[in-house]
Short mmCIF file of C-alpha atoms in Angstrom, two decimals:
data_model
loop_
_atom_site.label_atom_id
_atom_site.label_comp_id
_atom_site.label_asym_id
_atom_site.label_seq_id
_atom_site.Cartn_x
_atom_site.Cartn_y
_atom_site.Cartn_z
CA UNK A 1362 16.93 -20.43 -67.69
CA UNK A 1363 18.05 -23.14 -65.28
CA UNK A 1364 19.99 -25.95 -65.90
CA UNK A 1365 20.05 -24.97 -69.77
CA UNK A 1366 23.24 -26.42 -71.73
CA UNK A 1367 26.70 -23.80 -71.42
CA UNK A 1368 28.58 -26.14 -74.01
CA UNK A 1369 29.23 -26.41 -77.38
CA UNK A 1370 28.71 -29.95 -78.61
CA UNK A 1371 29.68 -31.15 -82.78
CA UNK A 1372 28.65 -34.69 -83.63
CA UNK A 1373 28.70 -37.34 -86.10
CA UNK A 1374 26.06 -39.93 -86.76
CA UNK A 1375 26.81 -43.02 -88.86
CA UNK A 1376 24.08 -45.57 -89.27
CA UNK A 1377 23.33 -47.88 -92.28
CA UNK A 1378 20.97 -49.94 -94.30
CA UNK A 1379 20.17 -53.57 -95.74
CA UNK A 1380 17.84 -54.07 -97.86
CA UNK A 1381 15.61 -51.28 -97.33
CA UNK A 1382 14.92 -47.60 -98.68
CA UNK A 1383 15.95 -44.83 -95.87
CA UNK A 1384 14.86 -41.85 -97.57
CA UNK A 1385 12.45 -42.17 -100.63
CA UNK A 1386 12.30 -39.24 -103.22
CA UNK A 1387 8.74 -38.77 -104.08
CA UNK A 1388 10.06 -37.32 -107.69
CA UNK A 1389 11.36 -40.21 -108.96
CA UNK A 1390 8.80 -42.28 -107.72
CA UNK A 1391 9.98 -43.00 -104.44
CA UNK A 1392 13.67 -44.35 -105.62
CA UNK A 1393 16.17 -43.96 -102.78
CA UNK A 1394 17.50 -40.22 -102.89
CA UNK A 1395 20.84 -40.39 -104.35
CA UNK A 1396 23.34 -37.64 -105.94
CA UNK A 1397 23.56 -37.97 -109.43
CA UNK A 1398 27.06 -36.72 -109.87
CA UNK A 1399 28.54 -39.75 -107.37
CA UNK A 1400 26.19 -41.95 -107.18
CA UNK A 1401 26.07 -41.65 -102.92
CA UNK A 1402 23.14 -42.17 -101.25
CA UNK A 1403 21.03 -38.95 -99.29
CA UNK A 1404 19.02 -38.78 -96.05
CA UNK A 1405 17.50 -35.46 -95.86
CA UNK A 1406 17.28 -33.94 -92.23
CA UNK A 1407 13.56 -33.68 -92.16
CA UNK A 1408 13.67 -37.37 -92.10
CA UNK A 1409 15.86 -38.09 -89.46
CA UNK A 1410 14.22 -35.32 -87.46
CA UNK A 1411 10.92 -37.19 -88.24
CA UNK A 1412 12.60 -40.45 -86.23
CA UNK A 1413 13.66 -38.12 -83.80
CA UNK A 1414 10.31 -36.70 -82.77
CA UNK A 1415 8.14 -40.07 -83.36
CA UNK A 1416 11.05 -41.75 -80.62
CA UNK A 1417 10.69 -38.84 -77.86
CA UNK A 1418 6.66 -38.92 -78.31
CA UNK A 1419 6.06 -42.49 -77.51
CA UNK A 1420 9.05 -42.14 -75.12
CA UNK A 1421 7.21 -39.55 -72.88
CA UNK A 1422 3.88 -39.70 -74.04
CA UNK A 1423 2.95 -36.11 -73.72
CA UNK A 1424 4.34 -35.47 -70.59
CA UNK A 1425 4.51 -31.99 -69.61
CA UNK A 1426 6.98 -29.92 -71.55
CA UNK A 1427 7.60 -32.77 -74.29
CA UNK A 1428 4.94 -32.43 -76.47
CA UNK A 1429 5.56 -32.53 -80.02
CA UNK A 1430 4.91 -30.16 -82.29
CA UNK A 1431 5.53 -31.23 -86.25
CA UNK A 1432 3.47 -34.63 -85.86
CA UNK A 1433 0.99 -36.54 -87.64
CA UNK A 1434 -3.01 -35.25 -88.13
CA UNK A 1435 -2.20 -32.48 -86.05
CA UNK A 1436 -2.36 -29.30 -87.90
CA UNK A 1437 -0.18 -26.96 -86.36
CA UNK A 1438 -2.02 -23.74 -85.55
CA UNK A 1439 -4.13 -26.55 -82.77
CA UNK A 1440 -0.91 -26.44 -80.81
CA UNK A 1441 -0.66 -23.18 -81.89
CA UNK A 1442 -3.76 -22.49 -79.92
CA UNK A 1443 -2.51 -23.06 -76.54
CA UNK A 1444 -0.22 -20.21 -76.24
CA UNK A 1445 -3.21 -18.13 -77.64
CA UNK A 1446 -4.92 -19.88 -74.53
CA UNK A 1447 -2.50 -19.73 -72.60
CA UNK A 1448 -2.44 -15.83 -72.74
CA UNK A 1449 -6.22 -15.50 -72.26
CA UNK A 1450 -6.92 -13.97 -75.62
CA UNK A 1451 -9.29 -14.75 -78.53
CA UNK A 1452 -7.57 -12.03 -81.41
CA UNK A 1453 -4.22 -12.31 -82.84
CA UNK A 1454 -4.83 -8.72 -83.96
CA UNK A 1455 -5.30 -7.44 -80.37
CA UNK A 1456 -2.61 -9.66 -78.67
CA UNK A 1457 0.38 -7.06 -79.17
CA UNK A 1458 -2.55 -3.97 -78.32
CA UNK A 1459 -3.07 -5.89 -74.77
CA UNK A 1460 0.66 -7.11 -74.16
CA UNK A 1461 3.26 -5.26 -75.84
CA UNK A 1462 5.46 -8.25 -74.37
CA UNK A 1463 3.80 -10.89 -75.76
CA UNK A 1464 6.20 -12.56 -78.93
CA UNK A 1465 8.24 -13.07 -75.74
CA UNK A 1466 5.47 -14.57 -74.03
CA UNK A 1467 3.94 -16.90 -76.95
CA UNK A 1468 7.68 -17.58 -77.80
CA UNK A 1469 8.78 -19.34 -74.34
CA UNK A 1470 5.36 -20.83 -73.73
CA UNK A 1471 5.76 -23.27 -77.57
CA UNK A 1472 9.22 -23.65 -76.32
CA UNK A 1473 8.54 -24.92 -73.06
CA UNK A 1474 6.02 -27.35 -73.65
CA UNK A 1475 7.26 -28.02 -76.75
CA UNK A 1476 10.47 -30.81 -77.32
CA UNK A 1477 10.72 -30.29 -80.82
CA UNK A 1478 10.80 -26.40 -80.94
CA UNK A 1479 12.83 -26.43 -77.99
CA UNK A 1480 15.28 -28.62 -79.86
CA UNK A 1481 15.37 -28.09 -83.57
CA UNK A 1482 12.86 -24.42 -83.57
CA UNK A 1483 10.32 -24.02 -85.64
CA UNK A 1484 8.06 -21.71 -87.84
CA UNK A 1485 4.79 -21.04 -86.44
CA UNK A 1486 2.34 -19.58 -89.36
CA UNK A 1487 -0.38 -18.84 -86.90
CA UNK A 1488 1.42 -15.88 -85.45
CA UNK A 1489 3.33 -14.88 -88.26
CA UNK A 1490 0.00 -14.28 -89.58
CA UNK A 1491 -1.12 -12.52 -86.82
CA UNK A 1492 2.20 -9.77 -86.99
CA UNK A 1493 3.50 -11.92 -84.27
CA UNK A 1494 7.05 -11.54 -83.76
CA UNK A 1495 7.48 -14.83 -82.32
CA UNK A 1496 6.65 -17.39 -85.25
CA UNK A 1497 10.02 -18.32 -86.12
CA UNK A 1498 12.46 -19.93 -83.36
CA UNK A 1499 15.85 -21.10 -84.68
CA UNK A 1500 16.71 -23.94 -82.67
CA UNK A 1501 19.93 -25.34 -81.02
CA UNK A 1502 19.92 -28.35 -82.60
CA UNK A 1503 20.45 -28.72 -85.98
CA UNK A 1504 21.72 -31.87 -88.53
CA UNK A 1505 22.65 -31.65 -92.31
CA UNK A 1506 22.09 -33.97 -94.87
CA UNK A 1507 23.74 -37.84 -94.92
CA UNK A 1508 25.16 -39.08 -97.22
CA UNK A 1509 26.84 -42.80 -97.63
CA UNK A 1510 30.21 -43.52 -97.51
CA UNK A 1511 29.70 -45.46 -100.28
CA UNK A 1512 28.06 -45.48 -103.99
CA UNK A 1513 24.63 -47.23 -103.66
CA UNK A 1514 22.73 -48.74 -106.26
CA UNK A 1515 19.21 -48.57 -105.60
CA UNK A 1516 17.53 -51.93 -107.34
CA UNK A 1517 13.95 -52.07 -108.81
CA UNK A 1518 12.47 -55.54 -107.38
CA UNK A 1519 9.00 -56.87 -108.25
CA UNK A 1520 6.80 -58.00 -106.24
CA UNK A 1521 3.54 -59.63 -106.70
CA UNK A 1522 0.36 -59.85 -104.14
CA UNK A 1523 -2.89 -63.33 -104.77
CA UNK A 1524 -5.41 -60.58 -102.78
CA UNK A 1525 -6.79 -58.76 -106.02
CA UNK A 1526 -8.21 -54.90 -105.14
CA UNK A 1527 -11.36 -54.71 -106.64
CA UNK A 1528 -14.38 -58.18 -107.64
CA UNK A 1529 -14.13 -56.88 -111.20
CA UNK A 1530 -9.93 -57.13 -111.46
CA UNK A 1531 -10.58 -60.91 -109.63
CA UNK A 1532 -12.39 -61.56 -113.00
CA UNK A 1533 -9.80 -61.80 -114.84
CA UNK A 1534 -6.27 -62.05 -113.17
CA UNK A 1535 -5.08 -64.24 -109.78
CA UNK A 1536 -2.33 -61.30 -108.60
CA UNK A 1537 -1.57 -58.03 -109.08
CA UNK A 1538 2.42 -56.33 -109.69
CA UNK A 1539 3.74 -53.94 -107.39
CA UNK A 1540 7.36 -52.75 -107.02
CA UNK A 1541 9.60 -51.87 -104.79
CA UNK A 1542 13.15 -49.90 -104.18
CA UNK A 1543 15.73 -51.11 -102.00
CA UNK A 1544 19.81 -50.30 -101.25
CA UNK A 1545 21.10 -53.12 -100.29
CA UNK A 1546 23.79 -52.06 -98.87
CA UNK A 1547 24.66 -48.98 -97.83
CA UNK A 1548 26.54 -46.38 -94.32
CA UNK A 1549 25.60 -43.23 -94.21
CA UNK A 1550 27.59 -40.56 -91.96
CA UNK A 1551 25.62 -37.27 -90.79
CA UNK A 1552 26.81 -34.66 -89.38
CA UNK A 1553 25.23 -32.67 -86.02
CA UNK A 1554 25.69 -29.34 -84.09
CA UNK A 1555 23.80 -28.29 -80.91
CA UNK A 1556 24.40 -24.51 -80.25
CA UNK A 1557 24.32 -23.80 -76.24
CA UNK A 1558 24.17 -19.46 -77.02
CA UNK A 1559 21.20 -20.20 -79.04
CA UNK A 1560 20.32 -22.55 -76.18
CA UNK A 1561 20.67 -19.97 -73.71
CA UNK A 1562 19.38 -17.22 -75.24
CA UNK A 1563 16.17 -18.83 -77.19
CA UNK A 1564 14.77 -21.64 -76.19
CA UNK A 1565 16.67 -23.11 -73.13
CA UNK A 1566 17.45 -26.75 -74.06
CA UNK A 1567 18.72 -28.34 -71.04
CA UNK A 1568 21.07 -30.98 -70.02
CA UNK A 1569 17.87 -33.05 -69.69
CA UNK A 1570 16.80 -32.70 -72.74
CA UNK A 1571 20.43 -33.14 -74.21
CA UNK A 1572 20.64 -36.48 -72.72
CA UNK A 1573 17.22 -37.33 -74.36
CA UNK A 1574 18.48 -36.50 -77.84
CA UNK A 1575 21.16 -39.19 -77.13
CA UNK A 1576 18.49 -41.69 -75.88
CA UNK A 1577 16.71 -40.89 -79.06
CA UNK A 1578 19.14 -39.92 -81.85
CA UNK A 1579 20.87 -43.92 -80.48
CA UNK A 1580 16.87 -45.13 -80.84
CA UNK A 1581 15.55 -43.63 -83.74
CA UNK A 1582 14.87 -46.58 -86.32
CA UNK A 1583 14.36 -49.24 -82.94
CA UNK A 1584 10.81 -47.71 -83.03
CA UNK A 1585 10.89 -47.26 -87.06
CA UNK A 1586 11.14 -50.96 -88.47
CA UNK A 1587 8.86 -51.68 -91.75
CA UNK A 1588 9.78 -54.26 -94.51
CA UNK A 1589 10.11 -51.12 -96.62
CA UNK A 1590 12.55 -49.55 -94.39
CA UNK A 1591 15.06 -52.99 -93.85
CA UNK A 1592 17.48 -53.23 -91.28
CA UNK A 1593 18.15 -50.13 -90.41
CA UNK A 1594 20.38 -49.55 -87.51
CA UNK A 1595 22.86 -46.23 -85.32
CA UNK A 1596 25.63 -47.90 -85.71
CA UNK A 1597 28.10 -45.09 -83.94
CA UNK A 1598 27.03 -41.63 -81.90
CA UNK A 1599 30.68 -39.40 -82.04
CA UNK A 1600 30.61 -36.00 -79.76
CA UNK A 1601 33.01 -33.23 -79.93
CA UNK A 1602 32.25 -31.29 -76.85
CA UNK A 1603 33.99 -27.81 -76.05
CA UNK A 1604 34.07 -26.53 -73.01
CA UNK A 1605 32.53 -23.01 -73.70
CA UNK A 1606 29.45 -21.89 -75.18
CA UNK A 1607 31.03 -20.62 -78.26
CA UNK A 1608 33.42 -23.44 -79.03
CA UNK A 1609 37.28 -24.15 -79.04
CA UNK A 1610 37.17 -25.29 -82.87
CA UNK A 1611 36.35 -25.33 -86.16
CA UNK A 1612 33.25 -28.16 -86.53
CA UNK A 1613 34.89 -29.55 -89.71
CA UNK A 1614 39.00 -29.99 -88.32
CA UNK A 1615 36.80 -31.79 -85.41
CA UNK A 1616 34.94 -34.27 -87.96
CA UNK A 1617 37.61 -34.31 -90.05
CA UNK A 1618 39.23 -36.54 -87.52
CA UNK A 1619 36.51 -39.32 -88.09
CA UNK A 1620 37.86 -41.53 -91.34
CA UNK A 1621 35.19 -44.48 -92.31
CA UNK A 1622 36.86 -46.85 -95.08
CA UNK A 1623 36.27 -50.38 -95.82
CA UNK A 1624 39.01 -53.01 -95.07
CA UNK A 1625 41.25 -54.34 -96.86
CA UNK A 1626 39.97 -56.55 -99.89
CA UNK A 1627 36.57 -55.45 -99.40
CA UNK A 1628 35.01 -54.57 -103.13
CA UNK A 1629 31.58 -54.42 -102.30
CA UNK A 1630 30.20 -53.51 -98.75
CA UNK A 1631 27.39 -55.50 -97.48
CA UNK A 1632 27.50 -54.96 -93.74
CA UNK A 1633 29.08 -52.56 -90.97
CA UNK A 1634 31.52 -55.14 -90.82
CA UNK A 1635 32.76 -54.52 -93.86
CA UNK A 1636 34.25 -51.12 -92.65
CA UNK A 1637 36.99 -49.38 -89.92
CA UNK A 1638 35.84 -46.55 -88.16
CA UNK A 1639 38.71 -44.52 -86.83
CA UNK A 1640 38.61 -41.62 -85.31
CA UNK A 1641 41.82 -39.62 -84.21
CA UNK A 1642 41.26 -38.20 -80.69
CA UNK A 1643 45.02 -37.40 -80.22
CA UNK A 1644 46.22 -34.07 -79.82
CA UNK A 1645 42.16 -32.38 -79.70
CA UNK A 1646 42.47 -28.97 -79.58
CA UNK A 1647 42.36 -27.19 -76.14
CA UNK A 1648 39.23 -27.46 -74.68
CA UNK A 1649 37.60 -30.06 -76.86
CA UNK A 1650 36.54 -34.06 -75.00
CA UNK A 1651 35.99 -36.66 -77.70
CA UNK A 1652 33.15 -39.32 -76.39
CA UNK A 1653 32.00 -42.59 -78.96
CA UNK A 1654 28.27 -42.82 -77.27
CA UNK A 1655 27.46 -45.60 -79.60
#
């Protein structure tokens, strides 16, 4: 595969929210996700990957090789059919009989055409149902859950509106009540990993894909502003690059070099300026460099 990444990367993203709900929990009335034991806020990896996908879709406009597999209002089967048409067959059950190498061809086709499969991987259930061994692709880029640096205190805000839903309701009331949850302020940290080994062996994630990913991470909230999410922004993107495919040091030891803490005298954080971020780049392990891209 031409231009596939050759180095492993480990990275940390710091992002914050002001007066918004960064990731509502549908099992808790859409309240911001929270760790009940520590009070720290949570944002799922799925939520963050959605923002990245949305940015790529807007930036590339379905450019060849940069389609998005997991997207609104498009059934997965519709996208899967493109690979089936590429092989020129009608029945999934007949594919293996006609072409013993169909598994690899379908996987490669989907990776080449869909950026998010090439990046994050995917579970393609259409192919699994057809007994094809290509339906689960493990992507080279993985994100963990984001966790806030300090405990958050979600607030329930009652709101009113003058536009009544029905004519009958308008006969007996002039306003309707609603509510929304916000986090007054929260700074979140999430760790990410990029495997050059999986890129080479499986998806073909390239240097061009990598640069686009960094750009998407830095801008993932810029096209996602809404009243519900308040003001969200990526504040830091700290990247550790290894000079080898398999890496030169454990990721956790590199992540421990990033220290985020409240400045002296700050009791309740209400802005990014209330924090200090220190990255220890002294005596990095041999073969590892660090770059603060944001």
